Amino acid sequence: MIEIVEVRKVFNAGRHNEYTALAGVSCSIASGQVTVFKGPSGSGKTTLLSIVGCMARPTSGRVVLAGRDITSLPERFLTEVRRRKFGFVFQQFNLIKGITALENVMLPAYPLGERRAALEARALGLFELLCIADRAREKAELLSGGEMQRVAIARALINTPETVIADEPTAHLDSRLSREFMEIVGRLKREGKTTIIASHDPLVYESEIVDRVISVRDGKIEPGDP
Amino acid sequence: MILHPAIIALLTASVLTLLMVLAASFLGVRILGRWDLSSGSELQLELERRTYLISTILSHAFVFQLASLFLFVRTIDDLCTLFSGSMCAAGTLDANVYGYPALALKVATSLLAGVWLIVNYADNQACDYPLIRRKYRLLLAIAPLVVAEAGLSFAFFLGLKPDIITSCCGSLFSRDAANLASDIVALPAGPMMAALYAALALVFASGGFFLRTGRGGALFSTAAVTAAVLAVASIFSFLSLYIYELPTHHCPFCVLQREYGYVGYPLYAAILGGAIAGAGVGVLMPSRRIESLKDVVPALQRRLCVAALLCFALFAVLATYEILASNLTL
Amino acid sequence: MSRLEKQRNILDYTLSSLLRRKGKNAALTLVFTLVVFMVASAVLFAQAVRREASLVLKDTPEIIVQRTVAGRQGLVPEAYVERIAAIRGVSAVRGRLWGYYFDDAFGGANYTLMVPDAFPYEPGTIVVGGEVARNSRTRVDNLLPFKAHDGTVRGYRIGEILPTESALVSADLILMTEPDFRSLFGIPAAEVTDIVLSVRNPQEIATIAHKIAALLPDTRPIVRDEILRTYDAVFAWRAGLLLAILAGSVAAFIIFAWDRATGLSAEERREIGILKAVGWETGDVLTMKFWEGAVVSLSSFLAGIALAYAHVFFASATLFEPVIKGWSVLYPDFRLTPSVNAPEMAALFFITVVPYTVATIVPSWRAATIDPDAVMRF
């Protein structure tokens, strides 16, 4: 369970281009559920995702993860927490060109010092799960949009995290692929994983798999949402 | 000045180390002033990023410092042929007034560098940088020594002119010369040997006790540093005699030469290693009480203790071997 | 979890990353190798020549006694030999006859003429060094003409040519009998060029030199170790001079390396952002940068030294020869004994790899502290 209390995030503080992305946000995210942050671009939902997912530290406020206050953790330990508990799927997939899909998927586990053979086996298992096993050894730039999305999901799952976070996952996908994505989310939910998605795509936030929708606007959560 | 390639290399290393330590010190001062872990402000994030930089700079600087100590000793030993009257490093160092102070400071900074690296490592294991202030204060204490050492090294090498008549180690380290070295040398061999072995025994005993019970770390640390000092003194006073198989040759530098199997290097390396690891255990003692380091520090201290014991064991084995295998009987 | 596996994984990624940008990295490695090659050649060559010189001087007598007349070297009376022999601790004293002869034919060359201890040939025959024969375009059994002190021309038969192994000392050497020498140069019977002596106990050399100077005030005793020291210093000084000149290129290379490290392309920046976004922390990226530097610098270092080794010991350091050995018409073509020792390698390491590493610390750190947050917004 993730709890954020009065979190503020200010960029370029004290300078002429000071910008407040989040202006005092509080909410709790239940485990095992699919939560969607809904809102237009510029509403601060990406910033909210990065703070919930331990990728950034709030300017003020607290972040509590499973009862542990992680607000002041220095980067090294925050990253430790993040890579074990969270998997990220980015808007642009962000795969590294020039290396194979398999290597892309194994990357997040490199610093953990696992034996390569075991790592590769697990990665290939994920490829199987997502039905793209035959594309595992292709260079990342040669994959189609849908294949890249699945590779990105596989990469997010390589360290068997409890929570998967996706930022505008359907932004570059057609309806068919978007529905396939939500199906995969459903599968993850059945496995007990928590999923947090930021999206302004109705196909996402109106899906029946979604348990809770939180509206975000101008760096604040809109009242009416618990 | 002698434009010897090794001298150029050593001076380059000196300059670079000096610059790195000074840069790290300036950056560190800022951290000391504004560090506030609980704040999520951009300044704090910047300071945290900066502490990585300082850590990296200093790790490099101190590793180079330790390496250049060995190159320094080897070089001045090789250079001895350029000075009439000298047969080993002792003569080169005596060629001008900066030699011995430069060496002494180099050893001191190497020791402190090792200790700093240990404290840095411990600090990085905890999630709230508990030792950060202590660490940078230590750095500010080391910085002037590094500056002085660089200055002395430069003065020493720049002042070297070949053909200077300088003393041979025979006259520098004999009983009749009026300096500190000769005082050590004049100490009778028997009691010195007894003192050395007693000190080593204390190190092993207190180390074993510390490993088993986790107490007595301060005692162990003191024992280790004392033993290291005694070990160096004993090389002067009797170990050298056994190695050279001559009852009057007390020079601590000739052991570094080929004809004695370069045995000086492992001996001194073991002493330095034992001193750094032992001192590290002692320096970390106050940190045991810190909440976030409660689990980390004892384990680290145990590893350091084992490392120190191994170093002293190596020294003891080598020293005893030299004594037993020598043709000299005192 | 294992530290070793972690390093292996990161090293793996580093290698693949380096290979993906072959062009840039190849240029860097090439230039680095070149720099190491130049510096290593200078150092290896100078050390080798010094070693050679000290080996050659090893068997020379401990003290040479010369006589100075009005500050210049004059002939020594043979009677001095007995007086020196009477000093305690001296062994094997003898007078030597040797001198220089300038041959203005064939481009002009200075030969060293000497009367050795034991000369197996009769008067009228000489033994010459390799370069002498080459320069005079002559061979065994031919006659070599010399202009004597009284203006007459003497011809001597060449009995033997000295082998090339001794080239460093014998290249310009001519050996002849004592009567031939004295008559060629007009040196009276009771005089010699200088006196050499051996000393049994090395500790006594300085004392004996002082005694000789006191006993025979018009003489100047020269101790062999002083010669060794002087050569040592000269070669070391010349090597150092070369290095000082090369310092410019080393500095230029460091600036190039720093510039290369600082100028991350947008693609590289994106990659590091992705790495940090998927869970690599700053320390891990720093480790990757460290491996990058290590792979480039170590491979350049080894390649540079290997090339320098080949250059110095197989090609006789053609590029640096004149600077280190000095100028002379007659220079022997000899092979240096290949050898490399740890302090030399350490010195080279400190002059090349260490500055490179230091220059890349700040750029590496800047790369490693790229904010993963930014990746989210691409």
Tab-separated table of N, CA and C in Angstrom, chain C residues 264-334:
chain	number	residue	atom	x	y	z
C	264	LEU	N	28.700	14.262	-24.586
C	264	LEU	CA	27.855	13.104	-24.831
C	264	LEU	C	26.849	13.442	-25.904
C	265	SER	N	26.678	12.549	-26.847
C	265	SER	CA	25.674	12.792	-27.874
C	265	SER	C	24.285	12.619	-27.251
C	266	ALA	N	23.291	13.118	-27.941
C	266	ALA	CA	21.924	13.020	-27.431
C	266	ALA	C	21.552	11.554	-27.223
C	267	GLU	N	22.023	10.718	-28.126
C	267	GLU	CA	21.736	9.283	-28.043
C	267	GLU	C	22.341	8.696	-26.765
C	268	GLU	N	23.604	9.073	-26.490
C	268	GLU	CA	24.253	8.543	-25.287
C	268	GLU	C	23.516	9.010	-24.043
C	269	ARG	N	23.111	10.281	-24.068
C	269	ARG	CA	22.412	10.828	-22.910
C	269	ARG	C	21.107	10.085	-22.672
C	270	ARG	N	20.421	9.802	-23.789
C	270	ARG	CA	19.151	9.098	-23.691
C	270	ARG	C	19.362	7.713	-23.095
C	271	GLU	N	20.409	7.043	-23.577
C	271	GLU	CA	20.698	5.703	-23.070
C	271	GLU	C	20.927	5.697	-21.579
C	272	ILE	N	21.711	6.645	-21.100
C	272	ILE	CA	21.981	6.675	-19.672
C	272	ILE	C	20.706	7.002	-18.903
C	273	GLY	N	19.892	7.899	-19.449
C	273	GLY	CA	18.621	8.206	-18.811
C	273	GLY	C	17.773	6.957	-18.668
C	274	ILE	N	17.748	6.143	-19.748
C	274	ILE	CA	16.971	4.914	-19.703
C	274	ILE	C	17.529	3.968	-18.650
C	275	LEU	N	18.840	3.841	-18.624
C	275	LEU	CA	19.442	2.957	-17.633
C	275	LEU	C	19.017	3.367	-16.230
C	276	LYS	N	19.051	4.674	-15.964
C	276	LYS	CA	18.686	5.126	-14.633
C	276	LYS	C	17.202	4.947	-14.393
C	277	ALA	N	16.425	5.089	-15.433
C	277	ALA	CA	14.987	4.935	-15.248
C	277	ALA	C	14.625	3.493	-14.953
C	278	VAL	N	15.355	2.544	-15.510
C	278	VAL	CA	14.991	1.147	-15.260
C	278	VAL	C	15.647	0.574	-14.020
C	279	GLY	N	16.374	1.382	-13.280
C	279	GLY	CA	16.841	0.877	-11.999
C	279	GLY	C	18.336	0.906	-11.781
C	280	TRP	N	19.115	1.456	-12.700
C	280	TRP	CA	20.539	1.590	-12.436
C	280	TRP	C	20.716	2.837	-11.598
C	281	GLU	N	21.493	2.721	-10.509
C	281	GLU	CA	21.680	3.941	-9.754
C	281	GLU	C	22.991	4.611	-10.163
C	282	THR	N	23.189	5.816	-9.641
C	282	THR	CA	24.345	6.605	-10.052
C	282	THR	C	25.642	5.809	-9.935
C	283	GLY	N	25.783	5.067	-8.837
C	283	GLY	CA	26.991	4.275	-8.648
C	283	GLY	C	27.185	3.269	-9.755
C	284	ASP	N	26.078	2.658	-10.229
C	284	ASP	CA	26.191	1.663	-11.292
C	284	ASP	C	26.641	2.309	-12.599
C	285	VAL	N	26.090	3.490	-12.886
C	285	VAL	CA	26.502	4.169	-14.113
C	285	VAL	C	27.964	4.616	-14.004
C	286	LEU	N	28.355	5.058	-12.812
C	286	LEU	CA	29.766	5.412	-12.607
C	286	LEU	C	30.666	4.202	-12.834
C	287	THR	N	30.196	3.039	-12.346
C	287	THR	CA	30.967	1.816	-12.578
C	287	THR	C	31.102	1.556	-14.059
C	288	MET	N	30.007	1.764	-14.806
C	288	MET	CA	30.070	1.547	-16.243
C	288	MET	C	31.082	2.490	-16.881
C	289	LYS	N	31.047	3.756	-16.454
C	289	LYS	CA	31.982	4.733	-17.013
C	289	LYS	C	33.414	4.362	-16.656
C	290	PHE	N	33.575	3.839	-15.434
C	290	PHE	CA	34.909	3.415	-15.022
C	290	PHE	C	35.418	2.310	-15.939
C	291	TRP	N	34.552	1.338	-16.215
C	291	TRP	CA	34.964	0.237	-17.097
C	291	TRP	C	35.274	0.747	-18.503
C	292	GLU	N	34.486	1.711	-18.959
C	292	GLU	CA	34.743	2.297	-20.265
C	292	GLU	C	36.155	2.858	-20.305
C	293	GLY	N	36.461	3.655	-19.282
C	293	GLY	CA	37.791	4.251	-19.220
C	293	GLY	C	38.868	3.199	-19.114
C	294	ALA	N	38.603	2.185	-18.298
C	294	ALA	CA	39.607	1.146	-18.085
C	294	ALA	C	39.876	0.388	-19.375
C	295	VAL	N	38.795	0.016	-20.087
C	295	VAL	CA	38.991	-0.750	-21.319
C	295	VAL	C	39.794	0.060	-22.327
C	296	VAL	N	39.394	1.320	-22.512
C	296	VAL	CA	40.098	2.149	-23.489
C	296	VAL	C	41.544	2.380	-23.073
C	297	SER	N	41.750	2.789	-21.810
C	297	SER	CA	43.117	3.149	-21.421
C	297	SER	C	44.022	1.938	-21.318
C	298	LEU	N	43.510	0.831	-20.773
C	298	LEU	CA	44.394	-0.321	-20.645
C	298	LEU	C	44.754	-0.910	-21.990
C	299	SER	N	43.783	-0.975	-22.905
C	299	SER	CA	44.144	-1.546	-24.202
C	299	SER	C	45.115	-0.624	-24.940
C	300	SER	N	44.904	0.695	-24.818
C	300	SER	CA	45.845	1.615	-25.454
C	300	SER	C	47.217	1.504	-24.812
C	301	PHE	N	47.227	1.407	-23.482
C	301	PHE	CA	48.490	1.328	-22.750
C	301	PHE	C	49.285	0.108	-23.197
C	302	LEU	N	48.611	-1.050	-23.213
C	302	LEU	CA	49.320	-2.272	-23.590
C	302	LEU	C	49.769	-2.226	-25.044
C	303	ALA	N	48.860	-1.757	-25.917
C	303	ALA	CA	49.233	-1.683	-27.326
C	303	ALA	C	50.400	-0.722	-27.519
C	304	GLY	N	50.329	0.439	-26.867
C	304	GLY	CA	51.395	1.423	-26.999
C	304	GLY	C	52.731	0.880	-26.532
C	305	ILE	N	52.716	0.170	-25.407
C	305	ILE	CA	53.975	-0.369	-24.890
C	305	ILE	C	54.507	-1.463	-25.799
C	306	ALA	N	53.600	-2.322	-26.285
C	306	ALA	CA	54.059	-3.379	-27.177
C	306	ALA	C	54.721	-2.776	-28.410
C	307	LEU	N	54.065	-1.757	-29.000
C	307	LEU	CA	54.643	-1.115	-30.177
C	307	LEU	C	55.977	-0.454	-29.841
C	308	ALA	N	56.035	0.189	-28.656
C	308	ALA	CA	57.277	0.859	-28.266
C	308	ALA	C	58.389	-0.167	-28.092
C	309	TYR	N	58.057	-1.290	-27.502
C	309	TYR	CA	59.020	-2.361	-27.315
C	309	TYR	C	59.591	-2.786	-28.655
C	310	ALA	N	58.681	-3.026	-29.617
C	310	ALA	CA	59.146	-3.420	-30.947
C	310	ALA	C	60.002	-2.321	-31.553
C	311	HIS	N	59.565	-1.106	-31.415
C	311	HIS	CA	60.277	0.034	-31.977
C	311	HIS	C	61.685	0.140	-31.419
C	312	VAL	N	61.797	0.027	-30.075
C	312	VAL	CA	63.105	0.230	-29.456
C	312	VAL	C	64.021	-0.962	-29.652
C	313	PHE	N	63.457	-2.141	-29.455
C	313	PHE	CA	64.379	-3.272	-29.428
C	313	PHE	C	64.528	-3.983	-30.753
C	314	PHE	N	63.609	-3.762	-31.680
C	314	PHE	CA	63.818	-4.372	-32.983
C	314	PHE	C	64.207	-3.345	-34.035
C	315	ALA	N	63.668	-2.146	-33.909
C	315	ALA	CA	64.017	-1.142	-34.908
C	315	ALA	C	65.019	-0.142	-34.355
C	316	SER	N	65.584	-0.423	-33.199
C	316	SER	CA	66.606	0.444	-32.584
C	316	SER	C	66.150	1.883	-32.442
C	317	ALA	N	64.882	2.042	-32.157
C	317	ALA	CA	64.367	3.374	-31.822
C	317	ALA	C	64.743	4.424	-32.837
C	318	THR	N	64.563	4.111	-34.109
C	318	THR	CA	64.970	5.029	-35.168
C	318	THR	C	64.488	6.453	-34.980
C	319	LEU	N	63.317	6.596	-34.333
C	319	LEU	CA	62.800	7.962	-34.231
C	319	LEU	C	63.545	8.808	-33.214
C	320	PHE	N	64.006	8.184	-32.138
C	320	PHE	CA	64.580	8.982	-31.066
C	320	PHE	C	66.082	8.869	-30.945
C	321	GLU	N	66.653	7.984	-31.749
C	321	GLU	CA	68.090	7.720	-31.623
C	321	GLU	C	68.945	8.982	-31.481
C	322	PRO	N	68.832	9.906	-32.415
C	322	PRO	CA	69.771	11.028	-32.378
C	322	PRO	C	69.685	11.820	-31.079
C	323	VAL	N	68.461	11.979	-30.558
C	323	VAL	CA	68.345	12.788	-29.347
C	323	VAL	C	69.004	12.108	-28.157
C	324	ILE	N	68.746	10.818	-28.025
C	324	ILE	CA	69.252	10.141	-26.832
C	324	ILE	C	70.728	9.826	-26.962
C	325	LYS	N	71.166	9.367	-28.103
C	325	LYS	CA	72.554	8.916	-28.186
C	325	LYS	C	73.527	10.046	-28.475
C	326	GLY	N	73.016	11.117	-28.958
C	326	GLY	CA	73.957	12.203	-29.258
C	326	GLY	C	74.435	12.119	-30.686
C	327	TRP	N	75.114	13.139	-31.109
C	327	TRP	CA	75.491	13.231	-32.521
C	327	TRP	C	76.922	12.768	-32.720
C	328	SER	N	77.111	12.020	-33.718
C	328	SER	CA	78.486	11.646	-34.058
C	328	SER	C	78.452	11.015	-35.430
C	329	VAL	N	79.554	11.121	-36.156
C	329	VAL	CA	79.574	10.511	-37.483
C	329	VAL	C	79.591	8.994	-37.364
C	330	LEU	N	80.380	8.577	-36.385
C	330	LEU	CA	80.518	7.139	-36.216
C	330	LEU	C	79.563	6.680	-35.154
C	331	TYR	N	78.494	6.025	-35.545
C	331	TYR	CA	77.685	5.470	-34.482
C	331	TYR	C	77.410	4.013	-34.754
C	332	PRO	N	77.693	3.190	-33.787
C	332	PRO	CA	77.551	1.762	-34.048
C	332	PRO	C	76.086	1.396	-34.194
C	333	ASP	N	75.859	0.400	-35.007
C	333	ASP	CA	74.513	-0.099	-35.186
C	333	ASP	C	74.369	-1.306	-34.294
C	334	PHE	N	73.870	-1.129	-33.104
C	334	PHE	CA	73.829	-2.290	-32.232
C	334	PHE	C	72.425	-2.533	-31.726
